[in-house]
Short mmCIF file of C-alpha atoms and ligand atoms in Angstrom, two decimals:
data_model
loop_
_atom_site.label_atom_id
_atom_site.label_comp_id
_atom_site.label_asym_id
_atom_site.label_seq_id
_atom_site.Cartn_x
_atom_site.Cartn_y
_atom_site.Cartn_z
CA UNK K 662 118.48 114.10 105.58
CA UNK K 663 118.30 110.47 103.97
CA UNK K 664 121.43 109.52 102.91
CA UNK K 665 121.79 111.18 98.80
CA UNK K 666 120.74 108.56 96.39
CA UNK K 667 117.57 108.02 94.87
CA UNK K 668 116.42 106.22 91.89
CA UNK K 669 114.24 107.42 89.42
CA UNK K 670 112.14 106.34 87.58
CA UNK K 671 110.52 107.42 84.27
CA UNK K 672 107.34 105.98 83.42
CA UNK K 673 107.21 108.33 80.60
CA UNK K 674 110.65 106.94 79.49
CA UNK K 675 109.00 103.36 79.98
CA UNK K 676 105.74 104.24 78.12
CA UNK K 677 108.01 105.68 75.54
CA UNK K 678 110.00 102.76 75.10
CA UNK K 679 106.91 100.63 74.62
CA UNK K 680 105.25 103.26 71.86
CA UNK K 681 108.71 102.46 69.91
CA UNK K 682 109.01 98.49 70.05
CA UNK K 683 105.53 98.71 68.89
CA UNK K 684 106.12 101.98 66.01
CA UNK K 685 109.45 99.30 64.46
CA UNK K 686 106.45 96.41 64.41
CA UNK K 687 104.46 98.50 62.35
CA UNK K 688 106.50 99.41 59.70
CA UNK K 689 108.13 96.56 59.11
CA UNK K 690 105.16 94.84 59.37
CA UNK K 691 103.28 93.53 56.26
CA UNK K 692 100.55 91.39 58.28
CA UNK K 693 99.01 92.23 61.09
CA UNK K 694 100.70 93.56 64.16
CA UNK K 695 101.75 91.08 66.95
CA UNK K 696 100.72 91.86 70.22
CA UNK K 697 103.19 92.76 73.15
CA UNK K 698 104.13 90.40 75.96
CA UNK K 699 106.12 93.31 78.55
CA UNK K 700 108.58 91.30 80.42
CA UNK K 701 108.35 92.70 84.19
CA UNK K 702 110.06 90.00 85.62
CA UNK K 703 112.35 90.67 88.76
CA UNK K 704 110.58 93.40 89.94
CA UNK K 705 109.70 94.61 86.55
CA UNK K 706 114.11 94.62 86.00
CA UNK K 707 114.21 97.09 88.65
CA UNK K 708 112.13 99.25 87.54
CA UNK K 709 108.81 98.20 90.18
CA UNK K 710 105.77 95.76 89.38
CA UNK K 711 103.45 98.95 89.90
CA UNK K 712 105.93 100.70 87.96
CA UNK K 713 105.43 99.10 85.35
CA UNK K 714 102.03 97.79 85.10
CA UNK K 715 100.63 101.83 84.86
CA UNK K 716 103.60 102.31 82.46
CA UNK K 717 102.85 98.98 79.74
CA UNK K 718 99.17 99.62 80.33
CA UNK K 719 99.08 99.81 76.43
CA UNK K 720 101.05 95.84 76.02
CA UNK K 721 98.15 92.77 75.48
CA UNK K 722 99.94 91.16 77.89
CA UNK K 723 102.25 91.46 81.25
CA UNK K 724 105.65 88.71 81.51
CA UNK K 725 107.01 86.90 84.63
CA UNK K 726 108.43 84.46 86.39
CA UNK K 727 106.73 85.01 90.05
CA UNK K 728 103.22 84.29 90.97
CA UNK K 729 103.20 86.41 93.45
CA UNK K 730 103.71 89.65 91.23
CA UNK K 731 101.41 88.04 89.41
CA UNK K 732 99.35 87.95 91.46
CA UNK K 733 100.40 91.99 92.88
CA UNK K 734 99.41 92.53 88.55
CA UNK K 735 96.07 91.69 89.61
CA UNK K 736 95.42 93.35 92.15
CA UNK K 737 96.55 96.40 90.77
CA UNK K 738 94.40 96.04 88.22
CA UNK K 739 95.88 94.97 85.49
CA UNK K 740 92.85 92.75 83.63
CA UNK K 741 94.31 91.66 80.77
CA UNK K 742 96.06 87.70 79.67
CA UNK K 743 99.97 87.88 81.84
CA UNK K 744 101.67 84.96 81.09
CA UNK K 745 104.22 82.73 83.98
CA UNK K 746 107.64 82.96 81.60
CA UNK K 747 108.29 79.58 84.17
CA UNK K 748 105.36 78.43 84.88
CA UNK K 749 104.34 76.92 87.67
CA UNK K 750 106.01 74.71 90.45
CA UNK K 751 103.74 72.53 92.43
CA UNK K 752 99.71 71.51 92.95
CA UNK K 753 98.59 73.96 95.03
CA UNK K 754 100.06 76.54 92.48
CA UNK K 755 97.19 75.89 89.60
CA UNK K 756 94.57 77.17 92.29
CA UNK K 757 96.14 80.58 91.86
CA UNK K 758 96.82 80.11 88.66
CA UNK K 759 92.89 79.82 87.85
CA UNK K 760 91.41 81.94 90.49
CA UNK K 761 93.55 85.08 89.02
CA UNK K 762 92.94 83.90 85.59
CA UNK K 763 97.19 83.92 84.75
CA UNK K 764 98.77 81.71 81.55
CA UNK K 765 101.50 79.55 82.21
CA UNK K 766 104.30 78.41 80.48
CA UNK K 767 104.75 74.13 80.27
CA UNK K 768 108.59 73.10 80.65
CA UNK K 769 107.95 69.44 81.46
CA UNK K 770 106.12 66.59 81.65
CA UNK K 771 105.80 67.16 85.18
CA UNK K 772 104.14 70.46 85.28
CA UNK K 773 101.42 68.25 82.38
CA UNK K 774 101.21 65.52 85.09
CA UNK K 775 100.31 68.02 87.81
CA UNK K 776 97.98 69.76 85.38
CA UNK K 777 96.43 66.83 84.28
CA UNK K 778 95.88 65.41 87.54
CA UNK K 779 94.87 69.11 88.73
CA UNK K 780 90.45 70.06 88.94
CA UNK K 781 89.53 73.60 88.03
CA UNK K 782 87.02 75.87 88.45
CA UNK K 783 87.79 77.96 84.61
CA UNK K 784 90.37 76.44 81.66
CA UNK K 785 94.19 77.77 82.18
CA UNK K 786 95.62 79.76 79.28
CA UNK K 787 98.64 77.92 77.70
CA UNK K 788 102.32 77.61 76.33
CA UNK K 789 103.64 74.60 75.98
CA UNK K 790 107.77 75.47 75.34
CA UNK K 791 109.55 73.46 73.02
CA UNK K 792 113.84 73.43 73.35
CA UNK K 793 114.99 74.41 70.38
CA UNK K 794 118.93 74.77 70.85
CA UNK K 795 118.76 77.01 74.40
CA UNK K 796 118.96 73.60 76.33
CA UNK K 797 117.42 75.81 79.93
CA UNK K 798 113.56 74.85 79.32
CA UNK K 799 110.98 73.36 77.39
CA UNK K 800 110.37 69.62 75.19
CA UNK K 801 112.75 68.36 73.05
CA UNK K 802 112.03 68.05 69.49
CA UNK K 803 111.23 64.31 69.48
CA UNK K 804 108.59 64.32 72.94
CA UNK K 805 106.94 68.13 71.51
CA UNK K 806 104.03 66.93 69.40
CA UNK K 807 103.28 63.86 72.22
CA UNK K 808 103.39 67.16 75.26
CA UNK K 809 101.27 69.33 72.92
CA UNK K 810 98.54 65.79 72.78
CA UNK K 811 98.80 66.11 76.32
CA UNK K 812 98.04 69.63 76.35
CA UNK K 813 95.20 68.94 74.47
CA UNK K 814 93.21 66.44 76.52
CA UNK K 815 94.02 68.69 79.02
CA UNK K 816 92.52 71.18 77.39
CA UNK K 817 88.85 68.70 76.12
CA UNK K 818 88.90 68.18 79.79
CA UNK K 819 88.31 71.74 80.80
CA UNK K 820 91.87 72.03 82.53
CA UNK K 821 93.85 74.23 79.71
CA UNK K 822 92.00 76.73 77.58
CA UNK K 823 93.58 78.32 74.69
CA UNK K 824 96.88 76.97 74.02
CA UNK K 825 100.23 78.37 72.13
CA UNK K 826 103.49 77.52 71.37
CA UNK K 827 107.23 78.98 72.63
CA UNK K 828 110.98 78.81 72.61
CA UNK K 829 113.34 81.09 73.53
CA UNK K 830 116.78 82.20 71.33
CA UNK K 831 119.95 81.46 72.33
CA UNK K 832 121.60 84.17 70.27
CA UNK K 833 119.59 86.91 69.26
CA UNK K 834 121.88 89.17 70.50
CA UNK K 835 124.96 88.66 68.23
CA UNK K 836 124.47 86.00 66.06
CA UNK K 837 121.58 85.64 63.18
CA UNK K 838 122.55 81.96 61.33
CA UNK K 839 121.64 80.12 64.88
CA UNK K 840 118.80 82.36 65.59
CA UNK K 841 117.39 81.26 61.87
CA UNK K 842 118.11 77.96 62.82
CA UNK K 843 116.02 77.86 65.91
CA UNK K 844 113.71 79.43 64.56
CA UNK K 845 113.90 77.02 61.20
CA UNK K 846 113.53 74.02 63.94
CA UNK K 847 110.13 75.73 65.73
CA UNK K 848 108.22 75.93 62.45
CA UNK K 849 109.22 72.37 61.68
CA UNK K 850 108.52 71.12 65.44
CA UNK K 851 105.27 72.94 65.51
CA UNK K 852 103.76 72.88 61.67
CA UNK K 853 100.07 71.79 62.29
CA UNK K 854 100.02 72.52 65.70
CA UNK K 855 96.96 74.56 65.90
CA UNK K 856 97.38 78.08 68.67
CA UNK K 857 99.21 81.24 69.56
CA UNK K 858 102.81 81.56 68.75
CA UNK K 859 105.35 82.93 70.82
CA UNK K 860 109.37 83.60 70.04
CA UNK K 861 111.21 86.77 70.58
CA UNK K 862 112.88 87.92 73.09
CA UNK K 863 114.27 91.80 73.33
CA UNK K 864 116.68 91.28 70.35
CA UNK K 865 114.92 88.95 68.50
CA UNK K 866 111.67 91.23 68.33
CA UNK K 867 114.31 94.52 67.97
CA UNK K 868 115.78 92.62 64.86
CA UNK K 869 114.12 93.29 61.17
CA UNK K 870 112.47 90.88 59.07
CA UNK K 871 112.32 88.32 62.28
CA UNK K 872 109.36 87.86 64.21
CA UNK K 873 107.54 88.30 60.81
CA UNK K 874 108.22 84.65 59.73
CA UNK K 875 106.87 83.09 63.19
CA UNK K 876 104.71 80.68 62.59
CA UNK K 877 101.12 82.25 62.50
CA UNK K 878 97.23 79.72 60.84
CA UNK K 879 93.97 80.66 61.04
CA UNK K 880 94.20 83.88 62.76
CA UNK K 881 96.29 82.83 65.63
CA UNK K 882 98.57 85.61 67.69
CA UNK K 883 102.10 86.48 67.03
CA UNK K 884 103.26 86.95 70.78
CA UNK K 885 106.25 88.80 71.50
CA UNK K 886 108.01 89.06 74.69
CA UNK K 887 110.40 91.94 74.90
CA UNK K 888 112.12 92.96 78.25
CA UNK K 889 115.52 94.65 78.62
CA UNK K 890 114.71 97.36 75.87
CA UNK K 891 111.34 98.79 77.70
CA UNK K 892 113.30 100.15 80.83
CA UNK K 893 115.35 100.96 77.54
CA UNK K 894 119.12 98.98 77.80
CA UNK K 895 120.03 97.53 74.94
CA UNK K 896 120.27 94.10 74.15
CA UNK K 897 123.08 94.79 72.01
CA UNK K 898 126.32 94.42 72.41
CA UNK K 899 127.25 96.51 69.37
CA UNK K 900 124.10 98.77 69.64
CA UNK K 901 123.61 101.38 72.05
CA UNK K 902 120.04 101.88 73.64
CA UNK K 903 120.55 105.27 72.07
CA UNK K 904 120.76 104.05 68.70
CA UNK K 905 117.52 101.94 68.65
CA UNK K 906 116.19 105.17 69.75
CA UNK K 907 115.06 103.94 73.43
CA UNK K 908 115.09 106.23 76.70
CA UNK K 909 116.35 105.23 79.91
CA UNK K 910 113.45 104.26 81.76
CA UNK K 911 116.26 104.21 85.79
CA UNK K 912 118.71 106.85 86.42
CA UNK K 913 120.84 105.90 89.29
CA UNK K 914 122.27 109.41 91.33
CA UNK K 915 123.67 110.36 94.36
CA UNK K 916 125.91 113.41 96.10
CA UNK K 917 129.60 114.39 96.52
CA UNK K 918 130.19 113.66 99.75
CA UNK K 919 133.95 114.84 100.51
CA UNK K 920 136.06 116.81 97.97
CA UNK K 921 139.84 116.30 98.35
CA UNK K 922 142.76 117.53 97.23
CA UNK K 923 145.98 114.74 96.95
CA UNK K 924 149.09 114.78 96.25
CA UNK K 925 151.38 112.75 93.08
CA UNK K 926 151.92 109.73 93.97
CA UNK K 927 148.61 109.52 96.68
CA UNK K 928 146.70 106.12 96.55
CA UNK K 929 142.59 105.96 96.27
CA UNK K 930 140.57 103.74 98.30
CA UNK K 931 141.32 99.81 99.42
CA UNK K 932 144.19 98.31 97.56
CA UNK K 933 145.25 101.60 96.87
CA UNK K 934 145.20 100.31 93.27
CA UNK K 935 145.13 103.90 91.97
CA UNK K 936 147.54 106.01 92.36
CA UNK K 937 147.12 109.77 90.94
CA UNK K 938 150.60 110.72 88.75
CA UNK K 939 149.84 114.33 90.05
CA UNK K 940 148.52 117.13 92.22
CA UNK K 941 144.35 116.32 91.90
CA UNK K 942 141.15 116.50 93.22
CA UNK K 943 139.23 113.46 94.42
CA UNK K 944 135.30 113.81 94.58
CA UNK K 945 133.73 110.69 97.35
CA UNK K 946 130.15 109.62 96.04
CA UNK K 947 127.88 108.19 98.63
CA UNK K 948 126.91 104.84 96.12
CA UNK K 949 128.55 101.69 96.85
CA UNK K 950 128.44 98.27 95.81
CA UNK K 951 125.35 98.21 98.32
CA UNK K 952 123.28 99.86 96.75
CA UNK K 953 124.31 97.73 93.66
CA UNK K 954 126.67 99.57 91.84
CA UNK K 955 129.26 96.92 90.30
CA UNK K 956 132.46 96.59 92.41
CA UNK K 957 133.80 94.97 89.27
CA UNK K 958 132.98 99.20 87.62
CA UNK K 959 137.06 100.08 87.92
CA UNK K 960 138.97 103.15 87.74
CA UNK K 961 137.30 104.83 83.80
CA UNK K 962 134.33 103.44 84.33
CA UNK K 963 131.75 106.50 83.39
CA UNK K 964 130.42 108.37 85.75
CA UNK K 965 128.62 111.72 86.02
CA UNK K 966 129.62 114.96 88.15
CA UNK K 967 127.28 117.76 87.81
CA UNK K 968 126.91 117.09 84.32
CA UNK K 969 129.96 116.78 83.20
CA UNK K 970 131.58 113.29 82.49
CA UNK K 971 134.13 111.97 83.96
CA UNK K 972 135.56 108.09 85.59
CA UNK K 973 135.36 105.95 88.83
CA UNK K 974 138.70 105.54 90.63
CA UNK K 975 140.27 102.70 92.19
CA UNK K 976 137.66 100.39 93.86
CA UNK K 977 134.14 101.11 94.86
CA UNK K 978 134.02 100.84 98.67
CA UNK K 979 130.30 99.29 100.17
CA UNK K 980 129.34 102.61 100.48
CA UNK K 981 130.91 104.83 99.01
CA UNK K 982 132.97 105.44 95.32
CA UNK K 983 135.97 108.00 94.59
CA UNK K 984 135.48 109.97 91.49
CA UNK K 985 138.28 112.29 89.25
CA UNK K 986 137.09 115.89 89.90
CA UNK K 987 139.78 117.32 87.65
CA UNK K 988 137.45 118.20 85.18
CA UNK K 989 135.06 119.55 87.52
CA UNK K 990 136.26 122.33 89.15
CA UNK K 991 133.37 123.25 90.32
CA UNK K 992 132.28 120.40 92.31
CA UNK K 993 131.43 121.01 95.34
CA UNK K 994 130.21 118.73 98.49
CA UNK K 995 126.03 118.36 97.73
CA UNK K 996 127.02 118.70 94.00
CA UNK K 997 124.90 116.36 91.79
CA UNK K 998 126.20 112.72 91.03
CA UNK K 999 124.91 110.65 87.76
CA UNK K 1000 126.34 107.11 87.99
CA UNK K 1001 123.86 105.51 84.92
CA UNK K 1002 121.12 107.29 83.78
CA UNK K 1003 119.16 110.90 81.75
CA UNK K 1004 121.95 112.93 82.01
CA UNK K 1005 124.68 110.62 82.54
CA UNK K 1006 126.43 107.08 80.79
CA UNK K 1007 123.85 104.77 80.31
CA UNK K 1008 124.23 101.19 81.98
CA UNK K 1009 125.20 99.95 79.24
CA UNK K 1010 128.70 101.37 79.34
CA UNK K 1011 128.32 101.87 83.47
CA UNK K 1012 127.98 97.23 82.82
CA UNK K 1013 130.57 96.80 80.57
CA UNK K 1014 133.16 98.63 82.06
CA UNK K 1015 131.84 96.27 85.45
CA UNK K 1016 132.91 93.32 82.59
CA UNK K 1017 128.46 92.02 82.72
CA UNK K 1018 125.51 93.07 81.16
CA UNK K 1019 122.98 96.84 81.96
CA UNK K 1020 120.47 93.41 82.89
CA UNK K 1021 122.09 92.92 86.22
CA UNK K 1022 122.74 95.96 87.03
CA UNK K 1023 119.01 97.42 86.78
CA UNK K 1024 118.17 93.99 88.63
CA UNK K 1025 121.10 94.96 91.75
CA UNK K 1026 119.40 97.90 92.69
CA UNK K 1027 119.31 97.51 96.43
CA UNK K 1028 116.17 97.69 98.10
CA UNK K 1029 117.83 100.31 100.27
CA UNK K 1030 117.64 102.98 97.52
CA UNK K 1031 114.53 104.61 97.71
CA UNK K 1032 112.53 104.87 94.05
CA UNK K 1033 111.79 107.82 93.26
CA UNK K 1034 108.70 108.25 90.39
CA UNK K 1035 108.77 110.72 88.09
C1 PLP V 1695 113.47 87.19 80.88
C2 PLP V 1695 113.14 86.83 78.94
C3 PLP V 1695 112.55 87.33 77.90
C4 PLP V 1695 113.21 88.83 77.59
O1 PLP V 1695 113.91 88.64 77.59
P1 PLP V 1695 114.38 90.18 77.06
O2 PLP V 1695 116.06 89.42 76.25
O3 PLP V 1695 115.33 91.02 78.42
O4 PLP V 1695 113.83 90.87 75.87
C5 PLP V 1695 111.98 86.53 76.57
N1 PLP V 1695 111.48 85.60 76.84
C6 PLP V 1695 112.54 84.85 78.64
C7 PLP V 1695 111.46 83.40 78.17
C8 PLP V 1695 112.30 85.61 79.09
O5 PLP V 1695 112.77 84.15 80.15
#
């Protein structure tokens, strides 16, 4: 028998989450509905590219980073637009964009130079990125108009096809004032430049009234870029995924492989960081940090055993962790454990206990954990 651990990916939850996001936009909208790039970078936040392609078939486009993943989407039959969020990295990538009809972000002069020196069979669609305060990628406000003019020159020469404008928010999850300022900078710097606009990540997409203020003109589209919410995790620290109507798309589950009673004062695991306050039963779960479970999740991290919520005890080992069986007297070797997802704590709760965010945990599930499609 294989080691009893798996990550179950629910295609219906993925589709449900996309639908939920779209519906929310619809009800908030009094203008024509925006289009969605479903963000599927990092192997669809750990859920598998093929699963995402299937479950997000109603999205207008897919967005990711890796050229290989983009090509894979085409091979899987995705026919609609694909956006490369960081664009391309060297001149020979442009042939791949051309061959597979990939839309590229253009965030720096080096990329523009590569494009202006390229020859393509068909014009490549592009979004020219503006830095509005994230200070990660994008042309500065001062550079932007000139960069856009160069992109238009590439368009006239048949190298670029449709052009759009994009930016990225740094604090859409926690500071509406900063976000509004970034949006104002975007509006001003892109004024009068034709093209689609793409601005919002999950947090901005789910902030009511925000996307509707993104400037569009002459029938151009807004393209929102939700990622994490599609996988059933929350982009906000103060709002749960359940409150947002989202369902967990990944359930990490395992089993107990050992159960023992320990005396009061007995210590558990590496470093003996947990010492039992009295006699208790302790279970050992077939999941450790080499499976992607966070090593920084200490005593008290929520976990579910046989459907009962309990807690992790002591330090997480490479291949195992210990749980408190006090509330689960019926637990035996083979009893099911949910580390996060359906029937267990949310990935966000586990992340919070480990001092990180749900994004990191979902992306970090190790290849040795088999994925089951449900
Ligand atoms: C990852 C990413 C997104 C999606 O962000 P979420 O917070 O997961 O919704 C959107 N745009 C860009 C440029 C990204 O890198």
